[in-house]
Each structure stands twice: as structure tokens, then as C-alpha cells.
Coordinates of C-alpha atoms and ligand atoms in Angstrom, one line a residue:
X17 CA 26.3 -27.0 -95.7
X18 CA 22.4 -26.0 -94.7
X19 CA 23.0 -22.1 -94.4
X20 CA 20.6 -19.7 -93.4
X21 CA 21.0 -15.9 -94.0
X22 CA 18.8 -13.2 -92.0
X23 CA 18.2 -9.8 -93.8
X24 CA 18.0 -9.9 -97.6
X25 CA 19.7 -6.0 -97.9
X26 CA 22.4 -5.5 -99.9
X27 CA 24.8 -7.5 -98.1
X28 CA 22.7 -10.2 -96.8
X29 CA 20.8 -11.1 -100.4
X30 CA 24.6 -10.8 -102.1
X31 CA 25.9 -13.2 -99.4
X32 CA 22.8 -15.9 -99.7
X33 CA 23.1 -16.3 -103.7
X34 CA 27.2 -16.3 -103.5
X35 CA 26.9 -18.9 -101.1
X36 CA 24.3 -21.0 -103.0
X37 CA 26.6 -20.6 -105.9
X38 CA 29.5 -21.9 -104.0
X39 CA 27.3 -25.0 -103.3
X40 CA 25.8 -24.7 -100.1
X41 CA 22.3 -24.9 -99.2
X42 CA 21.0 -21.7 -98.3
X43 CA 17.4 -20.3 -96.6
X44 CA 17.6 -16.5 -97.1
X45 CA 14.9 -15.1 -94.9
X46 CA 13.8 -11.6 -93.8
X47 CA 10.8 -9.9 -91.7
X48 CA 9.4 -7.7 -94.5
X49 CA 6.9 -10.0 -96.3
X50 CA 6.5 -7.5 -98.9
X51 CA 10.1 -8.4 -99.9
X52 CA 9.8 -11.3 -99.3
X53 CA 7.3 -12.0 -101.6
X54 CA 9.0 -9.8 -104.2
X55 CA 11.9 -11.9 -104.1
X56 CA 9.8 -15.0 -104.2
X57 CA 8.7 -13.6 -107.5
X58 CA 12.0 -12.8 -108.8
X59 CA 11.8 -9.4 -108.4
X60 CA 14.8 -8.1 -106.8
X61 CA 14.8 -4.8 -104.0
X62 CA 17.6 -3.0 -105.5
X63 CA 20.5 -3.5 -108.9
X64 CA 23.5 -4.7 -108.3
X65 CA 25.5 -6.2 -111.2
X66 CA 25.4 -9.9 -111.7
X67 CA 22.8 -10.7 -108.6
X68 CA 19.7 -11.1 -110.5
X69 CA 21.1 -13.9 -112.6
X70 CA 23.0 -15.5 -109.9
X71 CA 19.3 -15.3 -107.6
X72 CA 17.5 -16.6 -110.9
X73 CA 20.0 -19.6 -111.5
X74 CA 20.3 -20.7 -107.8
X75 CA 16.9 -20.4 -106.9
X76 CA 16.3 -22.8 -109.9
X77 CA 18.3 -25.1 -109.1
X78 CA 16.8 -25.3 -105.6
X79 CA 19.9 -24.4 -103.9
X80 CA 18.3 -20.9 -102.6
X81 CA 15.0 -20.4 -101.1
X82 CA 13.5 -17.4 -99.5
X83 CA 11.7 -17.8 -96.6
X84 CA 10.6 -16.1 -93.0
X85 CA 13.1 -15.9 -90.3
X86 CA 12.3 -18.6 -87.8
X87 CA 11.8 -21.3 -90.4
X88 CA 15.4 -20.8 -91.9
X89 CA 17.0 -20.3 -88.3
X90 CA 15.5 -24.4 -87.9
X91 CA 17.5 -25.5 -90.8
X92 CA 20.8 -23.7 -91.3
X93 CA 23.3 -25.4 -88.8
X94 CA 25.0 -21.9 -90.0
X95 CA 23.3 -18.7 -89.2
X96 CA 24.3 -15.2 -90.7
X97 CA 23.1 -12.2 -89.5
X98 CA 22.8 -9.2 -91.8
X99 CA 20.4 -7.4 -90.9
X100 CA 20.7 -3.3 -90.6
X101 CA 22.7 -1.9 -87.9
X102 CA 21.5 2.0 -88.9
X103 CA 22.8 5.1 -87.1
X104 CA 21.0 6.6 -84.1
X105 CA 20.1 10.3 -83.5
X106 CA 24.0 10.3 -81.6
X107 CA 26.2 8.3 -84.8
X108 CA 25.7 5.1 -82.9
X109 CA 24.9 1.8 -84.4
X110 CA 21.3 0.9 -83.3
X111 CA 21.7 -2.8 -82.6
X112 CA 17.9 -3.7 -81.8
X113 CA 17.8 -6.1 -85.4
X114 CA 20.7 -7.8 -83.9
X115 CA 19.0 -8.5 -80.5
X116 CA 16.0 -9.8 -81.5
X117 CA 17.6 -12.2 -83.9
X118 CA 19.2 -13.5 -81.2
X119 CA 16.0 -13.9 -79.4
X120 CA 14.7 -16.0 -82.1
X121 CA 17.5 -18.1 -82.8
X122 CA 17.4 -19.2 -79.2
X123 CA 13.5 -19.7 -79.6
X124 CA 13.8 -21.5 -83.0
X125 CA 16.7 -23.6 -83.0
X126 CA 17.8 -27.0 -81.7
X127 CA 21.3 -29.2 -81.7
X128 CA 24.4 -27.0 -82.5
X129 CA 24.7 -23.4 -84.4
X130 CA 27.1 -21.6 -85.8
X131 CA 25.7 -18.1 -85.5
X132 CA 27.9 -15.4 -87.8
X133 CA 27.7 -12.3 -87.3
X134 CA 28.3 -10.7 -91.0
X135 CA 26.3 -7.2 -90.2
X136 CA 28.7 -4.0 -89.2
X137 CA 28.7 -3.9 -85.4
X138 CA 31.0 -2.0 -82.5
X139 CA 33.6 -3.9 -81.3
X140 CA 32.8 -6.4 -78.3
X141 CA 29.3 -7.3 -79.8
X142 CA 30.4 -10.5 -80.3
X143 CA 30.8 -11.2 -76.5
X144 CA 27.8 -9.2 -76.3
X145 CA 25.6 -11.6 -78.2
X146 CA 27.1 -14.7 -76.5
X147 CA 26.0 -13.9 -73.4
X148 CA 22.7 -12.8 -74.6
X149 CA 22.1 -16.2 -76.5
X150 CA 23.6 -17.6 -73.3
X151 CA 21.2 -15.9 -70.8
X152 CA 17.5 -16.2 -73.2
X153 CA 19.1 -20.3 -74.0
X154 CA 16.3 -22.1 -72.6
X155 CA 16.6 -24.5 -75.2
X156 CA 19.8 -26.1 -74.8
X157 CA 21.3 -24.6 -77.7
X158 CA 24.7 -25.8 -78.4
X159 CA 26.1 -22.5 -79.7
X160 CA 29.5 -20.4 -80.9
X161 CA 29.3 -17.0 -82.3
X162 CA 31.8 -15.9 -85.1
X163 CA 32.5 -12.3 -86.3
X164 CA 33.2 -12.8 -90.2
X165 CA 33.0 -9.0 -91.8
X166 CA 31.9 -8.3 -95.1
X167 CA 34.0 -6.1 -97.7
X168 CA 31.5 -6.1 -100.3
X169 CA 31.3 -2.5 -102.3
X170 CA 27.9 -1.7 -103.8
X171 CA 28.3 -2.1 -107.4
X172 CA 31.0 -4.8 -107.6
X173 CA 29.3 -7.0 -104.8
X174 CA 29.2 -10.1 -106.5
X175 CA 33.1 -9.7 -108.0
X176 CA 34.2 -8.8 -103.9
X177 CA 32.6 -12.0 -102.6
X178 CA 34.7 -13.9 -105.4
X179 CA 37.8 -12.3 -105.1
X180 CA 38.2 -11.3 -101.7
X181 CA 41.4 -9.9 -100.8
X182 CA 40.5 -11.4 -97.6
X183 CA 38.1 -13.3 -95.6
X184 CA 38.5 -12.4 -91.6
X185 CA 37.0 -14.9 -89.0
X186 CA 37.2 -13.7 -86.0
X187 CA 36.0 -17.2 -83.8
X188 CA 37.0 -18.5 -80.6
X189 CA 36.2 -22.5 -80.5
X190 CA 38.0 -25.2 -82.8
X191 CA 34.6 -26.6 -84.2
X192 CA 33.7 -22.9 -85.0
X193 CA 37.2 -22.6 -87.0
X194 CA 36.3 -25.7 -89.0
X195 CA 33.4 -24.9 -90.2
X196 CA 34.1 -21.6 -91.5
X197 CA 36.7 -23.0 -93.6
X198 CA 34.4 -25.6 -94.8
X199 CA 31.9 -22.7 -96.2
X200 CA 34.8 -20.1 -97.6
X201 CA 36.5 -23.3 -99.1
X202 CA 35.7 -22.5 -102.3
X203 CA 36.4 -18.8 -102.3
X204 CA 39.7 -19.3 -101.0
X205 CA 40.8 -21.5 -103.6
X206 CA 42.3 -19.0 -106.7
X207 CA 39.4 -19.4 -109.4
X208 CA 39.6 -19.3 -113.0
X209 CA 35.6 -18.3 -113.8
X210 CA 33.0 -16.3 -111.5
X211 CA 29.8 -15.1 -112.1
X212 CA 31.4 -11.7 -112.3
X213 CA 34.0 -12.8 -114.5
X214 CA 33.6 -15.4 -117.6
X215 CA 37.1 -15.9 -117.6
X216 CA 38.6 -14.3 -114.4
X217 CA 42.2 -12.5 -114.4
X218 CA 44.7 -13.5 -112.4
X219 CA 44.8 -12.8 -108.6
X220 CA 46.5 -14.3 -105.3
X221 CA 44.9 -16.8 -102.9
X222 CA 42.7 -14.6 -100.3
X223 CA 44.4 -14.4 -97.4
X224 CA 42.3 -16.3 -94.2
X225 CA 42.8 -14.2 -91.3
X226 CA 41.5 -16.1 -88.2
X227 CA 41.8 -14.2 -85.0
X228 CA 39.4 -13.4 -81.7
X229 CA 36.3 -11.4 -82.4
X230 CA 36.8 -8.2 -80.8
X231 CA 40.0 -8.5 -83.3
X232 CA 37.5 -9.2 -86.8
X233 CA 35.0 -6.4 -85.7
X234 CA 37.8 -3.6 -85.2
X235 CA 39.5 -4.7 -88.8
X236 CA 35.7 -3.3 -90.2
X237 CA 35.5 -0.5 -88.6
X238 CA 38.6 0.5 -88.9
X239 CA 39.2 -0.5 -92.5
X240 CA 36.4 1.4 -93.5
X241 CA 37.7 4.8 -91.6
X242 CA 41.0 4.6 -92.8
X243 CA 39.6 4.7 -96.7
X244 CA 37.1 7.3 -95.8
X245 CA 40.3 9.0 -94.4
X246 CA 41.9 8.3 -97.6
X247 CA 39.6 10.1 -99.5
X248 CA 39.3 13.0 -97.3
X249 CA 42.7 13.6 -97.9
X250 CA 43.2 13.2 -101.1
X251 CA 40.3 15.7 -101.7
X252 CA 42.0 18.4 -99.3
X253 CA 45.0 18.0 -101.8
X254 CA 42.8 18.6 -104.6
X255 CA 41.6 22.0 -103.0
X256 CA 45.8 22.4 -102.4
X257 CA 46.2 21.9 -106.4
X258 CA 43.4 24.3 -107.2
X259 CA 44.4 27.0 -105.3
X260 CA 48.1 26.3 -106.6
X261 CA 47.7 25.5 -109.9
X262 CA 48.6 22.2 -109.6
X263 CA 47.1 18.9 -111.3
X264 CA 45.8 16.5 -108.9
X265 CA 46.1 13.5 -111.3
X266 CA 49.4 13.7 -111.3
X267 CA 50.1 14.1 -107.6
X268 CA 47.6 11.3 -106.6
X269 CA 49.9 9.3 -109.4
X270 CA 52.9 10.3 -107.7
X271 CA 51.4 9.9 -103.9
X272 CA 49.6 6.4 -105.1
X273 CA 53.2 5.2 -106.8
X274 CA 54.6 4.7 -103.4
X275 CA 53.4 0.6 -102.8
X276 CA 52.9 1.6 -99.1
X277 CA 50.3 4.1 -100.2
X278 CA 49.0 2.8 -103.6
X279 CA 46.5 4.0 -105.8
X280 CA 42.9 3.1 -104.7
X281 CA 40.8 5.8 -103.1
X282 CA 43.1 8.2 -104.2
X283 CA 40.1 9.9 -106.2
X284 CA 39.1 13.5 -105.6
X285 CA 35.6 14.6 -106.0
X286 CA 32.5 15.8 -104.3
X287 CA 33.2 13.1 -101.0
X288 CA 32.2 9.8 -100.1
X289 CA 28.7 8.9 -99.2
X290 CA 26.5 5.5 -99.4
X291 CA 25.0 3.7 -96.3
X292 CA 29.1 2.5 -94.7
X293 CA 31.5 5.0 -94.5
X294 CA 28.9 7.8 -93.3
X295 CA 27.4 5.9 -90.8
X296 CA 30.7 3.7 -89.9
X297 CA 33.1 6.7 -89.5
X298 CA 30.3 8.1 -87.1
X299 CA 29.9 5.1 -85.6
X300 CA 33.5 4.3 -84.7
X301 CA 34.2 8.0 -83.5
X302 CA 31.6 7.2 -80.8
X303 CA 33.2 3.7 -80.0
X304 CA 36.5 5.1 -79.4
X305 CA 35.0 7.9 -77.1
X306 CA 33.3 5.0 -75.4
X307 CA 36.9 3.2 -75.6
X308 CA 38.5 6.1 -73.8
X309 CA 40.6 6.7 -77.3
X310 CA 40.8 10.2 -78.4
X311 CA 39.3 9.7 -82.3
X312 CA 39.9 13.4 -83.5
X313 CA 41.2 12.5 -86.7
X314 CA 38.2 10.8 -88.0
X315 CA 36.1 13.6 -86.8
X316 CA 38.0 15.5 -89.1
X317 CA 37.7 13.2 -91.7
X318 CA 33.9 13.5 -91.7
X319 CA 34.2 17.5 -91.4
X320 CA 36.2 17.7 -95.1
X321 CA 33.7 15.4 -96.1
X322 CA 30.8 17.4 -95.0
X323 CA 32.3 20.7 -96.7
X324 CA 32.5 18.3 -100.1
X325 CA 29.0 19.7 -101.1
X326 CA 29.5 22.8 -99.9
X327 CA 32.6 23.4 -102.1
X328 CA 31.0 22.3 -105.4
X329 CA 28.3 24.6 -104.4
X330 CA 30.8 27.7 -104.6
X331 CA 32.7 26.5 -107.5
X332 CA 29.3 26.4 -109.3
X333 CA 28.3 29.9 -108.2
X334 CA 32.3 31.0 -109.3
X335 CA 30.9 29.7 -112.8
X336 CA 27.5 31.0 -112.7
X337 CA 27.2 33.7 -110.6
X338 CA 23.6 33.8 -109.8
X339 CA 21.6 30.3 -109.4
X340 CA 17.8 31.7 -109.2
X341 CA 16.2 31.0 -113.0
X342 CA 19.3 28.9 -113.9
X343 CA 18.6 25.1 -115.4
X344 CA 21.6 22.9 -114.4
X345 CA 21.8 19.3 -115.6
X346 CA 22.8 16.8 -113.4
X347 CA 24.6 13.6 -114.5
X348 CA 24.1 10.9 -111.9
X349 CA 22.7 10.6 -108.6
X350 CA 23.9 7.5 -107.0
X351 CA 26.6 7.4 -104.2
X352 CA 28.8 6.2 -106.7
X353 CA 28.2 4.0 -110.3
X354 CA 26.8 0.6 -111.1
X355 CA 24.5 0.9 -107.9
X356 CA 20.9 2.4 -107.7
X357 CA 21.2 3.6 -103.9
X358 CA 21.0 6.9 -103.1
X359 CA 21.5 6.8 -99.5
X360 CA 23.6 9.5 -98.3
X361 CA 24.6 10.2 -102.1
X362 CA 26.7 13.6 -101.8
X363 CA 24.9 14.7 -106.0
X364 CA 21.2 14.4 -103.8
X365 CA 22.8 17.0 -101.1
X366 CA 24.2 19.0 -103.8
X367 CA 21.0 19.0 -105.3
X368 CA 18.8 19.7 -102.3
X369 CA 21.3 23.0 -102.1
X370 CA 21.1 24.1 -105.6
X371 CA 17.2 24.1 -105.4
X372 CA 17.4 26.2 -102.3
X373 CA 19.4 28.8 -104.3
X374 CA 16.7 28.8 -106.9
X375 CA 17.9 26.9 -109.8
X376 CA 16.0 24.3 -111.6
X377 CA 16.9 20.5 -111.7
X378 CA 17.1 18.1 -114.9
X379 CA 18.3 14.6 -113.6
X380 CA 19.3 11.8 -115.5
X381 CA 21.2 8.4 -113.7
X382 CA 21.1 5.1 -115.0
X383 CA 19.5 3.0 -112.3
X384 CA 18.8 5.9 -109.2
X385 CA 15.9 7.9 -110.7
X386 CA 13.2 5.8 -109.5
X387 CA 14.9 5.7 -105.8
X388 CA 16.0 9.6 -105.9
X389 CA 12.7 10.7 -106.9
X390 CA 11.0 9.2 -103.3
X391 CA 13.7 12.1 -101.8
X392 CA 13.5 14.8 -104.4
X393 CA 10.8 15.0 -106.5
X394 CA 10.7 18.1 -107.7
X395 CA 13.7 17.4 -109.7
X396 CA 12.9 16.9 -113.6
X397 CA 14.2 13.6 -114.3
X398 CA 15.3 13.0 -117.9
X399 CA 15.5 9.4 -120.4
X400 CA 19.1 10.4 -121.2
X401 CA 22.4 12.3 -120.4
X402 CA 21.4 14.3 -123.4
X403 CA 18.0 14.5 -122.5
X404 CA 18.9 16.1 -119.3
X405 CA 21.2 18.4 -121.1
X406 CA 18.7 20.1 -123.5
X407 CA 18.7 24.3 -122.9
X408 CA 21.0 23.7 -119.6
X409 CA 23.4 26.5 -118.8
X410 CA 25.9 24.2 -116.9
X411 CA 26.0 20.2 -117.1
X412 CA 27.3 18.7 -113.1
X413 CA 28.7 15.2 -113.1
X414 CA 28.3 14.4 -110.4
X415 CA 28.5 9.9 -110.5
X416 CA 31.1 8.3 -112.3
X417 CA 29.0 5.9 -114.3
X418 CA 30.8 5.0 -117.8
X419 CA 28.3 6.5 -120.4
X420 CA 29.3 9.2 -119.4
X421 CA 32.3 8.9 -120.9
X422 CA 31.3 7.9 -124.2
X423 CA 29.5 11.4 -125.0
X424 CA 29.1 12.8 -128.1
X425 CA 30.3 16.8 -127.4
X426 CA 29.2 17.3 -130.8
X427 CA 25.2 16.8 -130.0
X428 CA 25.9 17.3 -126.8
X429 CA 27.6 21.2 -127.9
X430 CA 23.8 21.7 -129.8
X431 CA 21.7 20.9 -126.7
X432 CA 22.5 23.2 -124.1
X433 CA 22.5 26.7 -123.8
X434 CA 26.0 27.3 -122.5
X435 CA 29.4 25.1 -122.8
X436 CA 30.1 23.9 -119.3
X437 CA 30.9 21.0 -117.4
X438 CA 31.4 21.2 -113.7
X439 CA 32.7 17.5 -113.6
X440 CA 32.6 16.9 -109.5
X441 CA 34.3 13.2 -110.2
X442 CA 37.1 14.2 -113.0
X443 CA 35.2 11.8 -114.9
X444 CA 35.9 13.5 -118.3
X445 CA 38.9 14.7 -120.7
X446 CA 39.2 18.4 -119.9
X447 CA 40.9 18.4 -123.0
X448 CA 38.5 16.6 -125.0
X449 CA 36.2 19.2 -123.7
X450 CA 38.2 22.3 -124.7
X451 CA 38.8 21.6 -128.2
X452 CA 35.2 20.9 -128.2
X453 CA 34.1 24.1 -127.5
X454 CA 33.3 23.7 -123.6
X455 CA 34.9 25.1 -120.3
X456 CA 35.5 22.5 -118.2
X457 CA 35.8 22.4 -114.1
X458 CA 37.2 19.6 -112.4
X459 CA 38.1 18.9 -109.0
X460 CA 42.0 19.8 -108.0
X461 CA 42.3 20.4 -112.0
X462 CA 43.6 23.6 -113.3
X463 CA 40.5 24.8 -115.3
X464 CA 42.5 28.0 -116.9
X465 CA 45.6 28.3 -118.7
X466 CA 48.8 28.5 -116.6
X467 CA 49.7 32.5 -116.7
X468 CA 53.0 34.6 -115.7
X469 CA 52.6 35.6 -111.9
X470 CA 51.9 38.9 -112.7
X471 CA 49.2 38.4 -115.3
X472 CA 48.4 35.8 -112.9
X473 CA 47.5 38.7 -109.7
X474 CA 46.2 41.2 -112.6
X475 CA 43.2 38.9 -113.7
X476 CA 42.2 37.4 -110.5
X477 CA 41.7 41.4 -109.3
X478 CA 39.4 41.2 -112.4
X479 CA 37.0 38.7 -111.9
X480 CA 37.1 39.1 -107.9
X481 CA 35.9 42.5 -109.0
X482 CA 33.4 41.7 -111.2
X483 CA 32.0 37.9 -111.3
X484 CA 32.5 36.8 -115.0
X485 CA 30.1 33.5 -116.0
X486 CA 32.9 30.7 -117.5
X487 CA 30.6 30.5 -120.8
X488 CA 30.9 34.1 -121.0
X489 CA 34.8 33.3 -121.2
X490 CA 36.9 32.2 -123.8
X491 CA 36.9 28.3 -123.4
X492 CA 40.9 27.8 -122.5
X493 CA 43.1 26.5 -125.1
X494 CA 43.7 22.6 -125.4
X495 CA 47.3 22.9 -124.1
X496 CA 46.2 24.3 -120.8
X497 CA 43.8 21.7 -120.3
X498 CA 44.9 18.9 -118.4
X499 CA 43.6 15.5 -119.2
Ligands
LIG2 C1 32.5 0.3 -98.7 C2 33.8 -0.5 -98.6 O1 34.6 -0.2 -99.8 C3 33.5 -2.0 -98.6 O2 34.8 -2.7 -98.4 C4 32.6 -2.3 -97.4 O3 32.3 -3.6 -97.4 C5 31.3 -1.5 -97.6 O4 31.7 -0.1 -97.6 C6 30.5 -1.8 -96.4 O5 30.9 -1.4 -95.3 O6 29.5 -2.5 -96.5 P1 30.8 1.0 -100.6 O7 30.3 2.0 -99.6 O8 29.8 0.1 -101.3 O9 31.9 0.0 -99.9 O10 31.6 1.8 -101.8 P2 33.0 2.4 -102.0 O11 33.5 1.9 -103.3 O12 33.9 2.1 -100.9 O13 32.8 3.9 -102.1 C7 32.3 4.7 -101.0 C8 32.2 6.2 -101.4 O14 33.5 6.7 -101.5 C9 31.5 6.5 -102.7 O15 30.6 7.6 -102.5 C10 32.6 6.8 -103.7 O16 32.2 7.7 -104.7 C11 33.6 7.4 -102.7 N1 35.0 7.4 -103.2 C12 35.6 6.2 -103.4 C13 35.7 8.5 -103.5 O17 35.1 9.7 -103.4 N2 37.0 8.5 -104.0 C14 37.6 7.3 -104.1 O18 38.8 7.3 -104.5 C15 36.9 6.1 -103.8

């Protein structure tokens, strides 16, 4: 099918090139020449894993083409729009892009569209944009609009748009229907390769929900709050297991065992950021004020999240005392691994914080230094984790990308100037670390050994009295770690 996609962002340039790949025709067009000419050239806005060989191989074989707007709304008989929906000042989604797409679609095109709206919109913009294309159609447009969400995480993009879990269509008219299962066809089949995958493990059909649009553009919204809510939770259980001495791994094991809970965003840390559940959770707290629907819970949901940085802030200070003159290195940067966007990215407010208090910055991420450095650059960013490391008195994780894993402690234990990991993703073996020589923090980890009560009561009265630096303390014992 002749496809067009408007906005080349994350989700709109991962959407074009899976499409192409699934054999449709597709015009991938956005308003910012600069990009467009960049992708023209090959040259890809942001990383995401897979994309730039699918974009390479599909614009090859002519099936994708980059182009301006107008000229792609002409061809495509199907028309997605993804272009930004950012908040406003008051958490709302500002839905000018959408309009004057809309505009231009009635301007541009003739015969019949299909016009899908993929970007993450309030509820009730499908009706909205119907009548708008219904009141600017001086064309005689035949027209229907569609709500199809995405559910494609930074970072494993490319894998989500082959193995959906689910593909939603919310659409109103038979023809509509048709065609959407004509272009998901392939995705809903189970697959046995995918770019992502060279020989892909074994998962269920997708299931197709079809429903009414108002229907397809709640499930977004609301899917996204209720894992934002997942992790807000699961991080207030994490403070729960610190204060109690309990491990977090295993309770989120014994929480996430139950199948109507499960395991998946069940991981403590420093909170959730990137450019969705932020902006979505405010975004839906103002729809259901506007909705008459009293939407407390998410408010509270952001709060914990807000007080993530905060918290890792303190813990820090418990280790270090004073920040002024203190080097800290900082492992990672992006919202979360195998993505280079730093938007809303909880390590860059954590950052921002640690500077204030006076301590100096050595950075290292894999793909985000080149974006984090526009926000921060006084921030001394480093060619490795190591690098970064060098004379540090504490090393943050604060990403989860997997190199970090693989560190030597042994040259790792010569670099810096004191054994410490503050590890704000329980990325690493707090009992690797131990025997290695370092204290380790987590998040909702024990850090010390277990003591008797009383011993217990006796050296907290200690080090409330006097703040002790962790590297200044024996590193705890391997059987007190918990990995
Ligand atoms: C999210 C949703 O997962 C996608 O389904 C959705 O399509 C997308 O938003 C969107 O609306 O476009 P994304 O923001 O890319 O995807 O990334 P997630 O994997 O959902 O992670 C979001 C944040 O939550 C990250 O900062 C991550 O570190 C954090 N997180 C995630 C946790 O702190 N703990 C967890 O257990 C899981």
C-alpha cells in the first residue's frame, strides 16, 4: 500500500522504515528541512538499535523515500500522523502539529484517505480531527480517521513494531477496518526472522484489538500511567526495604510471581523519565480533570517520581557527607539504555543537583554525551566508564546500559580515589563489589550487614551523631551483600 508518514521523530521515522520493510510503499516526510536533508543523506537524528540498517536497506530498495509533507500527503492513500504532541506550560498536550496537518491534508489530497492518527493525543481527538477535516474539506475529500497507538519503547523500537503484544485500531467505518488489516497483515502473522531478531524466539499472534476511537486513545494514555504507576510503586517499596532491611529483589520476585501482577516494571531506581510517561501522566491528570474524574492517584504517581532525584541526592550525601570539592563519576545519562535521548533523563536532574551542591562531574554514556552536553556542559565528559572513573571519590550508575556490567573492579579498584558505587538502577553485583574491595549502595538493597536489634539502635546513634563517609568504613562482608 502507498503509505505516507508525517514527522520523522522517534516514533514516526521507526514506523516509516518498519512499514517499508513489511512491503508497503512509504513517503516519510517532515517540516524541518534540515532533517530532512540529513536523512536524505543517510544520516539519522537520533540511535536506536537496528533503524539505521533498516532506513539504509529500504531506502535502497526504493521502498522509502523522504520527502516534504504535502508531496507525501498526494500519494499515501494512508496517512500517519506522528508528529509531536509536547506538553504545555499546564501538562497539557499541545495539539497545534496535529491541526495544521490536518489543514494540509485537506489542501493536498484528493480521492479517499485513510488518515491514522499514531501520535499520543487526549481522548476524543479523533472526533475532534474529523470534524476539523470535515469543516476545512473544500476538496471533496473522501475521508475516515483511525486512532492506531504506538507501544514502541525507545531502545527496542524496531523489536516492539515486530512483536507487538498488540496492535489497537480504534476506527469507525468498514472500509477503514480493512485497510488496517491490510497494512498490520504482516505483523500479525507470528514471524520466524525480524530485523531485530535473525532468528526470532517464540511468541503468540498479536492480539488485534479493533474498537471506537475514543476507546484506542484512552488504552495509551492509560497504559502508559498504569506502568508509570508501576514503577512508582515499586520504588516506594524499595524505600520500605531500605528502611527495613529488607531486599527489594526479592520482594519485586515475590510481588512480580503472582501472573496477575508479573514482573515487568517491577525495577526500583532513580524513577522513570524520557519524553512519554512524564509528559503522558501529566497529560492524562489534566484530561480526567477535564473529564470530571478525580485522577489523584496519578498525581501521586508523578510526586514519588519527582522525589526519585531527590532521594539519590540524600543517599549520596549519607555516603559523602559534604559535596563541595568532591569528583563523582557518573555512569550513564540517558533515560534509560540503548537510546541516546536525554529528555527528561532523571541522571541529568541528578546531575544539575550535584553541581549546585558543589561537586564536580565526569560523565561517560555510550550514545548521550553528544545530546547531554547541549543541557550540561559543564560536565567533564569521559571516552570510557573507566575514564570517567579516574581519581573519583564515588562512581553513580545511574543508566542501565550493559557494559556496565562487564567491569573490571580490578582496574576499576586502581582508578578511583575511594571504593564506592552508588548504583541508582541495581545494575551491579553488590556482592561482586564487596569482595572486590568496594561499598556498594543500591536502591531498596541492604548496603550493611544485617546486625542484632540492639547493635542495630547502638550504631545508627553513631553515625546520626557523627556522619561517617562509606569509604571511610569497612566495606561489608560478602555474606551481607545481597546480589
Ligand atoms: C514507553 C512505553 O513503554 C511504550 O510502550 C510507549 O510506546 C512509549 O513510552 C511512548 O509512549 O511512546 P519508553 O518511554 O521508550 O516507552 O521507555 P520505557 O521502557 O517504558 O521506560 C520509561 C522509563 O521508565 C525509563 O526511564 C526507565 O528507566 C523507567 N523504568 C522502566 C523504571 O524505572 N523501572 C522499570 O521497571 C521500567
Amino acid at each position: 500500500m502507498e503509505i505516507s508518514v508525517l514527522g520523522a521523530g522517534y516514533v514516526g521515522l521507526t514506523t516509516a522504515a518498519c512499514l517499508a520493510e513489511i512491503g508497503h510503499q512509504v513517503l516519510c516526510a517532515d517540516c524541518d528541512l534540515e532533517k530532512l536533508s540529513s536523512l536524505k543523506a543517510g544520516r539519522l537524528p537520533f540511535y536506536e538499535p537496528h533503524l539505521d540498517d533498516l532506513v539504509k536497506r529500504n531506502v535502497a530498495s526504493g521502498r522509502l523515500e523522504f520527502t516534504l509533507p504535502s508531496a507525501a500527503i498526494e500519494k499515501g492513500k494512508a496517512i500517519f500522523i506522528c508528529v509531536g504532541t509536547p506538553p504545555l506550560e499546564n501538562g497539557e498536550a499541545d495539539l497545534s502539529s496535529i491541526e495544521s496537518v490536518a489543514r494540509l491534508i485537506v489542501n493536498s489530497a484528493h480521492g479517499y484517505r485513510i488518515v491514522i492518527e499514531k501520535s499520543t493525543v487526549p481522548v476524543q481527538t479523533a472526533k475532534r480531527l474529523w470534524r476539523h477535516l470535515s469543516i476545512y474539506n473544500t476538496n471533496g475529500l473522501e475521508f475516515d480517521v483511525v486512532s492506531n497507538p504506538e507501544f514502541l519503547r525507545e531502545g527496542s523500537a524496531v523489536e516492539d513494531f515486530f512483536h507487538p503484544d498488540r496492535v489497537v485500531v480504534g476506527a469507525e467505518s468498514p472500509r477503514a477496518i480493512a485497510l488496517m488489516k491490510e497494512i498490520y497483515a504482516p505483523v500479525l502473522r507470528t514471524r520466524s526472522s525480524c530485523p531485530a531478531h535473525p532468528q526470532c524466539p517464540s511468541m503468540p499472534e498479536p492480539k488485534f484489538i479493533l474498537t471506537d476511537t475514543n476507546s484506542a486513545e484512552l488504552v495509551k494514555h492509560a497504559s502508559n500511567s498504569f506502568l508509570a504507576m508501576k514503577i512508582s510503586f515499586i520504588n516506594l517499596i524499595a524505600d520500605a526495604c531500605e528502611a527495613a532491611g529488607a531486599d527489594i529483589e526479592k520482594v519485586a520476585e515475590g510481588i512480580g510471581s503472582d501472573k496477575r501482577i508479573g514482573q515487568a516494571f517491577l525495577n526500583p531506581g532513580i524513577g522513570f523519565g524520557g519524553f512519554c510517561f512524564p509528559k503522558d501522566l501529566q497529560a492524562f491528570v489534566r484530561i480526567g480533570e477535564k473529564l470530571g474524574c478525580d485522577f489523584s492517584l496519578l498525581r501521586e504517581v508523578e510526586k514519588i517520581n519527582v522525589r526519585r532525584t531527590e532521594q539519590f541526592v540524600v543517599k549520596i550525601k549519607k555516603e559523602l557527607w559534604v559535596l563541595r570539592g568532591k569528583t563523582l563519576a557518573v555512569w550513564g545519562l540517558a533515560f534509560k539504555p540503548n537510546t541516546d535521548d536525554v529528555r527528561f533523563a532523571p541522571a541529568l536532574g541528578i546531575i544539575r543537583r550535584l553541581m549546585a551542591e558543589g561537586a564536580k562531574i565526569r560523565a561517560y554514556d555510550p550514545e548521550a554525551m553528544e545530546k547531554a552536553k547541549l543541557d550540561l556542559p559543564e560536565v567533564t565528559y569521559c571516552e570510557s566508564a573507566y575514564q570517567a572513573a579516574e581519581g573519583t571519590d564515588a562512581v553513580l550508575v545511574l543508566t542501565e546500559w550493559s557494559e556496565f556490567r562487564e567491569i573490571s573492579w580490578k582496574r576499576l579498584g586502581e582508578l578511583v580515589a575511594h571504593r564506592l558505587i552508588i548504583d541508582g538502577r541495581n545494575l551491579l553485583s553488590a556482592a561482586e563489589a564487596s569482595s572486590n574491595g568496594f561499598q556498594y549502595v543500591g536502591v531498596g538493597r541492604a548496603a550493611q550487614p544485617l546486625r542484632p536489634a540492639g547493635e542495630l539502635e547502638w550504631a545508627d546513634a553513631i553515625t546520626a551523631e557523627v556522619p561517617v563517609a562509606s569509604h571511610q568504613r569497612p566495606a561489608p562482608t560478602q555474606d551481607a551483600s545481597i546480589a
